[in-house]
Coordinates of C-alpha atoms and ligand atoms in Angstrom, one line a residue:
X1 CA 144.3 207.1 61.9
X2 CA 146.0 204.5 64.0
X3 CA 144.5 204.3 67.5
X4 CA 145.8 201.4 69.5
X5 CA 143.3 199.5 71.5
X6 CA 145.1 197.3 74.0
X7 CA 142.0 195.6 75.5
X8 CA 143.3 196.5 79.0
X9 CA 140.4 198.8 80.1
X10 CA 137.0 200.0 79.0
X11 CA 137.0 201.1 75.4
X12 CA 136.6 204.8 76.2
X13 CA 139.7 204.6 78.4
X14 CA 141.7 202.8 75.8
X15 CA 140.8 205.4 73.1
X16 CA 141.6 208.3 75.4
X17 CA 144.9 206.8 76.5
X18 CA 146.0 206.1 72.9
X19 CA 145.1 209.7 71.7
X20 CA 146.6 211.2 74.8
X21 CA 149.9 209.4 74.1
X22 CA 149.9 210.6 70.5
X23 CA 149.3 214.2 71.6
X24 CA 151.9 214.3 74.3
X25 CA 154.5 212.6 72.2
X26 CA 154.0 215.1 69.4
X27 CA 152.8 212.4 66.9
X28 CA 149.6 214.5 66.7
X29 CA 150.9 218.1 66.4
X30 CA 149.3 221.1 68.1
X31 CA 146.4 222.4 65.9
X32 CA 146.0 219.0 64.1
X33 CA 142.4 217.9 63.5
X34 CA 141.2 214.7 65.3
X35 CA 139.2 212.4 63.0
X36 CA 135.4 213.0 62.9
X37 CA 133.8 211.0 65.7
X38 CA 131.7 209.1 63.2
X39 CA 134.7 208.1 61.1
X40 CA 136.8 207.0 64.0
X41 CA 133.9 205.1 65.6
X42 CA 133.4 203.2 62.3
X43 CA 137.1 202.6 61.9
X44 CA 137.4 201.1 65.5
X45 CA 134.0 199.3 65.4
X46 CA 132.8 201.1 68.5
X47 CA 129.8 203.3 69.1
X48 CA 130.0 207.0 68.3
X49 CA 129.2 207.9 71.9
X50 CA 132.4 206.1 73.1
X51 CA 134.5 208.3 70.8
X52 CA 132.6 211.5 71.8
X53 CA 133.2 210.7 75.5
X54 CA 137.0 210.1 74.8
X55 CA 137.2 213.5 73.0
X56 CA 135.4 215.2 75.9
X57 CA 137.9 213.7 78.3
X58 CA 140.8 215.1 76.2
X59 CA 139.1 218.5 76.1
X60 CA 138.7 218.4 79.9
X61 CA 142.5 217.7 80.2
X62 CA 143.1 220.7 77.9
X63 CA 144.8 218.5 75.4
X64 CA 142.1 219.2 72.8
X65 CA 139.6 221.8 71.9
X66 CA 136.2 221.3 70.3
X67 CA 135.0 224.0 67.8
X68 CA 131.4 224.0 67.1
X69 CA 130.6 223.0 63.5
X70 CA 134.3 222.4 62.7
X71 CA 135.5 219.4 64.8
X72 CA 138.0 218.7 67.6
X73 CA 141.6 219.8 67.4
X74 CA 144.8 219.2 69.4
X75 CA 145.1 222.2 71.7
X76 CA 147.6 224.8 70.3
X77 CA 149.2 225.2 73.8
X78 CA 150.3 221.6 74.1
X79 CA 154.1 221.2 74.2
X80 CA 154.9 217.8 72.9
X81 CA 157.3 216.0 75.3
X82 CA 159.3 214.2 72.6
X83 CA 158.6 215.6 69.1
X84 CA 158.7 212.9 66.4
X85 CA 161.7 214.4 64.6
X86 CA 164.4 216.4 66.4
X87 CA 167.1 218.5 64.7
X88 CA 170.5 217.2 65.5
X89 CA 173.6 215.6 64.0
X90 CA 172.8 213.2 61.1
X91 CA 173.1 209.6 62.3
X92 CA 176.2 207.8 61.1
X93 CA 175.7 205.6 58.1
X94 CA 175.5 201.8 58.8
X95 CA 178.9 200.2 59.0
X96 CA 180.2 198.9 55.7
X97 CA 180.1 195.2 56.8
X98 CA 176.3 195.6 57.3
X99 CA 175.5 196.9 53.8
X100 CA 175.9 195.4 50.3
X101 CA 178.9 195.8 48.1
X102 CA 176.7 197.9 45.9
X103 CA 176.0 200.4 48.8
X104 CA 179.8 200.4 49.6
X105 CA 180.5 201.4 46.0
X106 CA 177.8 204.0 46.1
X107 CA 179.5 205.6 49.0
X108 CA 182.8 205.7 47.2
X109 CA 181.4 207.7 44.3
X110 CA 182.3 211.4 44.0
X111 CA 179.5 214.0 44.7
X112 CA 177.5 215.0 41.6
X113 CA 179.2 217.7 39.6
X114 CA 176.1 219.9 38.8
X115 CA 174.3 221.2 41.8
X116 CA 170.6 222.2 41.7
X117 CA 169.5 225.6 40.3
X118 CA 171.2 228.5 42.1
X119 CA 168.5 231.2 42.5
X120 CA 171.0 233.8 43.6
X121 CA 172.6 233.8 40.2
X122 CA 171.4 236.3 37.7
X123 CA 172.6 234.3 34.7
X124 CA 173.4 230.6 35.2
X125 CA 174.9 229.1 32.1
X126 CA 173.9 225.7 33.2
X127 CA 174.1 222.9 30.7
X128 CA 171.8 219.9 30.5
X129 CA 168.5 221.8 30.9
X130 CA 166.1 222.0 28.0
X131 CA 164.3 225.0 26.6
X132 CA 160.9 225.3 28.4
X133 CA 158.2 226.3 26.0
X134 CA 154.9 227.6 27.6
X135 CA 152.9 226.5 24.6
X136 CA 154.2 223.0 25.0
X137 CA 153.4 223.0 28.7
X138 CA 149.8 223.9 28.1
X139 CA 149.4 221.2 25.4
X140 CA 151.1 218.8 27.9
X141 CA 148.6 219.7 30.7
X142 CA 145.7 219.1 28.3
X143 CA 147.0 215.8 27.2
X144 CA 147.7 214.8 30.8
X145 CA 144.1 215.6 31.8
X146 CA 142.7 213.5 28.9
X147 CA 145.0 210.6 29.7
X148 CA 144.0 210.7 33.4
X149 CA 140.4 210.3 32.4
X150 CA 141.1 207.4 30.0
X151 CA 143.9 205.5 31.5
X152 CA 143.9 201.9 32.6
X153 CA 143.4 201.2 36.3
X154 CA 145.6 198.1 36.5
X155 CA 149.3 197.8 36.0
X156 CA 150.8 199.2 32.8
X157 CA 152.4 196.7 30.4
X158 CA 156.1 196.5 31.5
X159 CA 157.3 197.0 28.0
X160 CA 155.4 200.3 27.8
X161 CA 152.0 201.5 26.5
X162 CA 151.4 200.4 22.9
X163 CA 150.3 203.8 21.7
X164 CA 153.5 205.4 22.9
X165 CA 155.7 202.7 21.5
X166 CA 154.0 203.1 18.1
X167 CA 154.6 206.9 18.2
X168 CA 158.2 206.4 19.1
X169 CA 158.9 203.8 16.4
X170 CA 157.5 206.2 13.9
X171 CA 159.5 209.1 15.4
X172 CA 162.9 207.4 15.5
X173 CA 162.6 206.2 11.9
X174 CA 161.7 209.7 10.7
X175 CA 164.2 211.7 12.8
X176 CA 167.1 209.3 13.4
X177 CA 166.7 206.6 10.7
X178 CA 166.2 203.9 13.2
X179 CA 163.9 201.2 11.7
X180 CA 162.0 199.2 14.2
X181 CA 158.6 198.0 15.2
X182 CA 156.6 199.2 18.1
X183 CA 157.3 195.9 19.7
X184 CA 161.1 196.6 19.6
X185 CA 160.6 199.8 21.7
X186 CA 160.9 199.4 25.5
X187 CA 159.7 202.4 27.5
X188 CA 162.0 203.3 30.5
X189 CA 162.2 206.2 32.9
X190 CA 164.9 208.1 31.1
X191 CA 168.5 207.3 29.9
X192 CA 169.4 206.6 33.5
X193 CA 167.2 203.6 33.9
X194 CA 168.1 202.4 30.4
X195 CA 171.8 202.3 31.3
X196 CA 171.1 200.6 34.7
X197 CA 168.8 197.9 33.2
X198 CA 171.2 197.3 30.2
X199 CA 174.1 197.0 32.6
X200 CA 172.1 194.6 34.8
X201 CA 171.3 192.2 31.9
X202 CA 174.8 192.5 30.2
X203 CA 177.4 192.8 33.0
X204 CA 178.6 190.9 36.0
X205 CA 180.7 192.5 38.7
X206 CA 184.2 193.1 37.4
X207 CA 183.3 193.2 33.7
X208 CA 185.0 195.9 31.6
X209 CA 183.0 198.7 30.0
X210 CA 184.6 201.1 27.5
X211 CA 183.5 204.7 28.2
X212 CA 184.4 208.1 26.8
X213 CA 186.7 210.3 28.9
X214 CA 185.3 212.9 29.6
X215 CA 181.8 211.5 29.8
X216 CA 178.4 211.7 31.3
X217 CA 178.8 211.3 35.0
X218 CA 175.4 209.8 35.8
X219 CA 175.8 206.9 33.4
X220 CA 179.4 206.3 34.4
X221 CA 178.5 206.2 38.1
X222 CA 175.6 203.9 37.4
X223 CA 178.1 201.5 35.8
X224 CA 180.6 201.9 38.6
X225 CA 178.0 201.3 41.3
X226 CA 177.0 198.1 39.5
X227 CA 180.6 196.9 39.8
X228 CA 181.8 197.5 36.2
X229 CA 185.5 198.2 35.6
X230 CA 185.8 201.3 33.4
X231 CA 188.2 201.4 30.4
X232 CA 188.6 205.1 29.4
X233 CA 188.8 205.6 25.7
X234 CA 190.1 208.9 24.2
X235 CA 188.4 210.6 21.3
X236 CA 189.2 213.4 18.9
X237 CA 187.2 215.7 16.6
X238 CA 185.8 212.6 14.8
X239 CA 184.5 211.0 18.0
X240 CA 185.6 207.9 19.8
X241 CA 189.0 206.6 18.7
X242 CA 187.9 203.1 17.8
X243 CA 191.5 202.0 17.2
X244 CA 192.2 202.6 20.9
X245 CA 189.5 200.2 22.1
X246 CA 190.9 196.9 23.5
X247 CA 190.4 194.0 21.2
X248 CA 189.5 191.6 24.0
X249 CA 187.8 191.7 27.4
X250 CA 185.4 194.6 26.9
X251 CA 181.8 193.6 27.3
X252 CA 180.1 196.9 26.7
X253 CA 180.9 200.2 24.9
X254 CA 179.0 203.3 26.0
X255 CA 179.0 206.2 23.5
X256 CA 177.3 209.5 22.7
X257 CA 177.9 209.7 19.0
X258 CA 175.6 212.5 17.9
X259 CA 176.8 215.0 20.5
X260 CA 179.5 213.7 22.7
X261 CA 179.0 214.8 26.3
X262 CA 180.5 217.1 27.3
X263 CA 182.8 218.1 24.5
X264 CA 180.2 218.2 21.7
X265 CA 182.3 216.2 19.2
X266 CA 180.2 214.4 16.6
X267 CA 181.3 210.9 15.6
X268 CA 182.1 210.8 11.9
X269 CA 180.4 208.3 9.6
X270 CA 183.7 206.5 9.1
X271 CA 184.2 206.1 12.9
X272 CA 180.6 204.9 13.3
X273 CA 181.2 202.2 10.8
X274 CA 184.5 201.2 12.4
X275 CA 182.8 201.0 15.8
X276 CA 180.1 198.7 14.4
X277 CA 182.8 196.5 12.8
X278 CA 184.7 196.4 16.1
X279 CA 181.6 195.4 18.1
X280 CA 180.8 192.7 15.6
X281 CA 184.4 191.4 15.6
X282 CA 184.9 191.4 19.4
X283 CA 181.3 190.6 20.5
X284 CA 180.9 193.8 22.6
X285 CA 177.5 195.3 23.2
X286 CA 177.2 199.0 22.2
X287 CA 175.0 201.4 24.0
X288 CA 174.2 204.5 21.9
X289 CA 173.1 207.3 24.1
X290 CA 171.4 209.7 21.7
X291 CA 170.4 212.2 24.4
X292 CA 170.2 215.4 22.3
X293 CA 170.5 214.1 18.8
X294 CA 167.3 215.9 17.8
X295 CA 168.9 219.4 17.8
X296 CA 171.3 220.1 15.0
X297 CA 172.0 223.4 13.5
X298 CA 173.6 222.8 10.2
X299 CA 173.5 220.0 7.6
X300 CA 171.6 216.8 8.0
X301 CA 172.2 214.8 11.2
X302 CA 174.3 211.6 10.7
X303 CA 172.2 208.5 11.0
X304 CA 172.2 206.9 14.5
X305 CA 174.6 203.9 14.9
X306 CA 171.7 201.7 15.3
X307 CA 170.4 202.8 11.9
X308 CA 173.8 201.9 10.2
X309 CA 173.9 198.5 11.7
X310 CA 173.0 195.6 9.4
X311 CA 171.0 193.0 11.2
X312 CA 170.3 194.8 14.5
X313 CA 172.9 192.8 16.4
X314 CA 175.0 194.7 18.9
X315 CA 173.6 198.2 19.3
X316 CA 171.0 199.3 21.9
X317 CA 169.7 202.7 20.9
X318 CA 168.7 204.9 23.9
X319 CA 166.6 208.0 23.6
X320 CA 165.1 210.3 26.2
X321 CA 162.4 213.0 26.4
X322 CA 164.5 214.9 29.0
X323 CA 165.9 217.2 26.4
X324 CA 163.1 217.5 23.9
X325 CA 160.4 217.9 26.6
X326 CA 161.5 218.2 30.2
X327 CA 163.5 215.9 32.5
X328 CA 160.9 215.8 35.3
X329 CA 158.8 213.6 32.9
X330 CA 161.3 210.7 33.4
X331 CA 160.5 209.0 30.2
X332 CA 162.8 207.5 27.6
X333 CA 163.1 204.4 25.4
X334 CA 165.4 201.7 24.3
X335 CA 165.5 200.0 21.0
X336 CA 167.7 197.0 21.6
X337 CA 168.8 193.9 19.6
X338 CA 166.0 191.3 19.6
X339 CA 168.3 188.9 21.4
X340 CA 168.2 191.2 24.5
X341 CA 164.6 192.3 24.3
X342 CA 163.0 189.8 26.6
X343 CA 165.7 190.1 29.2
X344 CA 165.4 193.9 29.2
X345 CA 161.6 193.8 29.6
X346 CA 162.0 191.3 32.5
X347 CA 164.5 193.5 34.2
X348 CA 162.1 196.5 33.8
X349 CA 159.3 194.4 35.3
X350 CA 161.4 193.6 38.4
X351 CA 162.7 197.1 38.7
X352 CA 159.5 199.1 38.8
X353 CA 156.6 197.2 37.2
X354 CA 156.4 199.7 34.3
X355 CA 156.3 203.5 33.8
X356 CA 153.1 205.5 34.7
X357 CA 150.3 204.8 32.2
X358 CA 149.0 208.3 32.5
X359 CA 152.3 209.9 31.5
X360 CA 152.8 207.5 28.7
X361 CA 149.4 208.0 27.2
X362 CA 149.6 211.8 27.5
X363 CA 152.9 211.7 25.7
X364 CA 151.5 209.4 23.0
X365 CA 148.7 211.8 22.5
X366 CA 151.1 214.8 22.3
X367 CA 153.1 212.9 19.6
X368 CA 150.1 211.7 17.6
X369 CA 148.4 215.2 17.6
X370 CA 151.5 216.8 16.1
X371 CA 152.0 219.1 19.1
X372 CA 155.3 217.4 19.9
X373 CA 156.6 218.0 16.3
X374 CA 155.5 221.6 16.4
X375 CA 157.3 222.0 19.7
X376 CA 160.5 220.5 18.2
X377 CA 160.3 222.9 15.3
X378 CA 159.8 226.0 17.5
X379 CA 162.5 224.8 19.9
X380 CA 165.0 224.3 17.1
X381 CA 164.4 227.9 15.8
X382 CA 164.7 229.4 19.3
X383 CA 167.8 227.3 20.2
X384 CA 169.4 228.4 17.0
X385 CA 168.8 232.1 17.9
X386 CA 170.1 231.6 21.4
X387 CA 173.2 229.7 20.2
X388 CA 174.0 232.5 17.7
X389 CA 173.6 235.1 20.5
X390 CA 176.0 233.1 22.8
X391 CA 178.6 232.6 20.1
X392 CA 178.4 236.2 19.1
X393 CA 178.7 237.3 22.7
X394 CA 181.7 234.9 23.3
X395 CA 183.4 236.3 20.2
X396 CA 182.9 239.9 21.2
X397 CA 183.4 239.8 24.9
X398 CA 185.6 236.7 25.6
X399 CA 187.5 236.1 22.3
X400 CA 190.8 237.1 23.9
X401 CA 190.6 234.1 26.2
X402 CA 188.0 231.6 25.1
X403 CA 188.4 229.2 22.1
X404 CA 185.1 227.9 21.1
X405 CA 184.6 224.4 19.8
X406 CA 181.0 224.2 18.6
X407 CA 179.7 221.0 17.2
X408 CA 176.5 222.6 15.8
X409 CA 174.3 220.3 17.8
X410 CA 172.8 220.0 21.3
X411 CA 172.2 222.7 23.8
X412 CA 175.6 223.7 25.1
X413 CA 179.0 224.7 23.6
X414 CA 182.4 224.3 25.2
X415 CA 184.8 227.3 25.5
X416 CA 188.4 226.3 26.1
X417 CA 190.7 228.5 28.1
X418 CA 194.1 227.3 26.7
X419 CA 196.2 229.8 28.6
X420 CA 194.4 229.3 32.0
X421 CA 195.7 226.9 34.6
X422 CA 193.1 225.0 36.7
X423 CA 193.5 227.2 39.8
X424 CA 192.8 230.3 37.8
X425 CA 189.7 228.8 36.3
X426 CA 188.4 228.0 39.8
X427 CA 189.0 231.6 40.8
X428 CA 187.2 232.8 37.7
X429 CA 184.2 230.6 38.5
X430 CA 184.2 232.0 42.1
X431 CA 184.5 235.6 40.9
X432 CA 181.7 235.1 38.4
X433 CA 179.5 233.6 41.0
X434 CA 180.0 236.6 43.3
X435 CA 178.8 238.8 40.4
X436 CA 175.8 236.6 39.7
X437 CA 177.1 234.6 36.8
X438 CA 177.0 230.8 36.9
X439 CA 180.0 229.2 35.1
X440 CA 180.6 225.5 34.9
X441 CA 184.1 224.0 34.4
X442 CA 184.5 221.0 32.1
X443 CA 187.3 219.6 34.3
X444 CA 185.2 217.5 36.7
X445 CA 183.8 215.5 33.8
X446 CA 187.3 214.1 33.1
X447 CA 188.5 211.0 34.9
X448 CA 192.1 211.7 33.8
X449 CA 193.7 215.1 33.9
X450 CA 192.0 217.3 31.3
X451 CA 194.2 218.3 28.3
X452 CA 193.1 222.0 28.9
X453 CA 190.7 223.9 31.0
X454 CA 187.4 224.8 29.7
X455 CA 183.8 225.9 30.4
X456 CA 180.5 224.5 29.4
X457 CA 178.1 227.1 28.3
X458 CA 174.4 226.0 28.3
X459 CA 172.2 228.3 26.3
X460 CA 168.7 226.7 26.5
X461 CA 167.5 228.4 29.7
X462 CA 168.7 232.0 28.9
X463 CA 167.0 234.3 26.4
X464 CA 168.9 236.0 23.6
X465 CA 169.0 239.2 25.6
X466 CA 170.2 237.4 28.8
X467 CA 172.9 235.6 26.8
X468 CA 174.1 239.0 25.5
X469 CA 174.3 240.3 29.1
X470 CA 175.8 237.1 30.5
X471 CA 178.6 237.0 27.9
X472 CA 179.4 240.7 28.6
X473 CA 179.6 239.9 32.3
X474 CA 181.8 236.9 31.4
X475 CA 184.1 239.2 29.5
X476 CA 184.5 241.5 32.6
X477 CA 185.2 238.6 34.9
X478 CA 187.8 237.2 32.5
X479 CA 189.5 240.6 32.3
X480 CA 189.5 241.0 36.1
X481 CA 190.5 237.4 36.9
X482 CA 193.4 237.5 34.4
X483 CA 194.7 240.8 35.7
X484 CA 195.9 239.3 39.0
X485 CA 198.3 237.1 37.1
X486 CA 199.5 237.5 33.5
X487 CA 197.5 235.1 31.2
X488 CA 198.5 235.1 27.6
X489 CA 195.7 235.2 25.0
X490 CA 195.3 232.0 22.9
X491 CA 197.0 231.9 19.5
X492 CA 193.8 231.7 17.5
X493 CA 190.1 231.8 18.1
X494 CA 188.6 228.7 16.6
X495 CA 184.9 229.2 15.8
X496 CA 182.0 226.9 14.9
X497 CA 183.3 225.6 11.6
X498 CA 186.7 224.5 13.0
X499 CA 187.2 221.0 14.1
X500 CA 188.0 220.0 17.6
X501 CA 191.6 218.9 18.0
Ligands
PLP601 C1 174.9 212.3 27.9 C2 173.6 212.4 28.6 N1 172.7 211.4 28.4 C3 171.5 211.4 28.9 C4 171.0 212.5 29.6 C5 169.6 212.5 30.1 O1 169.4 211.5 31.1 P1 167.9 211.1 31.5 O2 167.2 210.6 30.3 O3 168.1 210.1 32.5 O4 167.3 212.4 32.0 C6 171.9 213.5 29.8 C7 171.4 214.7 30.6 O5 172.1 215.7 30.8 C8 173.2 213.5 29.3 O6 174.0 214.5 29.4

């Protein structure tokens, strides 16, 4: 505890004065324990008697009370004259000329699209959240306990713990066809940090970055805040339209080939090859965000871009544990071209000096023990059931209005509302929220006007039964919201097998 001794009076007076000021100002709250006399005496280098006398003086002034066997406490009846923090209007932000250009750009960014969990909703069809498996969480807690006992006490290696990098190198080869050594893997705190660090080492302010429109807001905003100029590139059912990429002046291309966010389009093999050729020919760097490439419900997943690239030249492969475990973990990885490796590790060192060793070692243990693979298998089975329940419910209850484009991957599907104008979709979302159903429009993920209105239906956090009830409620909301103004049903209901146009 900080007790200021100003040297301006006998020690006992100085201690009493300092504590009195702390009590009266509210720094020490009513009921707070004063430090044990022995501890404070040792801290200040004074005799214990001096502290005892100071405490007695505070008790005499009714600012403190001594309780036998428990210690001395600030009196409950004290009313602080100026409590530390007062409620009131938030202070105005610092003027723009006093902050960096980065802060100015941060302030210009739109508010995040997805708000935190809304407990008042009975069924929230939130996207972006993984399936939480109680079995996995108990394995995780055990692994965490062991890692805490065995972890290093000094700083972690900035590149990441070797055990985790080995486990990831083995995993990405087996699941995504990405061939690399443990030394090629750099551990980061999620996709978000990966994009920020890659942008830092590859871009200067004003450089152009090609991004998908619509796209993942957090990555796009990280790039904008860094001063990048965005080039929106359209895509169709086969993924990014490589032919629409500018031939010059684009330093970086950010893509989500295995499950485009948010539309769910999967980039075809032909387009993947075309993108690699384009990157080679134009000298652009490609960032492959494989955020939920692990979950695919039919056929074999296409190899990652990085796996198709001969010579590991232009593609940085970014993976995350946010979807396969849980986002609170904040762990992900980058497998980048060797030419970028040292710069990336140096940027990581200056950013945060490495991710927590305890978390990394626990995750390595989870992967080595097989618990992680078992979780992936269980999760895939359960997600498949939930997805089937959602699609079935949408067909039965919402088929008159909702056209489903399902990419057979990931943890959400998009339902388009071709006959619904934007204002009607907003009313639908509001009506659903009043009835306890959380719906999420796709529109805010577009930077240009969306070609049609649509909803993102996340299914990882609702059970099969809840999804049945949620889609029935959706059907009722669609009916009621469409009644107030005539809305024609779509011409055809496209289901999972149909391509996205
Ligand atoms: C496209 C995309 N990439 C990555 C992520 C995960 O980011 P992080 O690893 O920073 O949690 C998400 C989360 O929803 C996402 O939608």
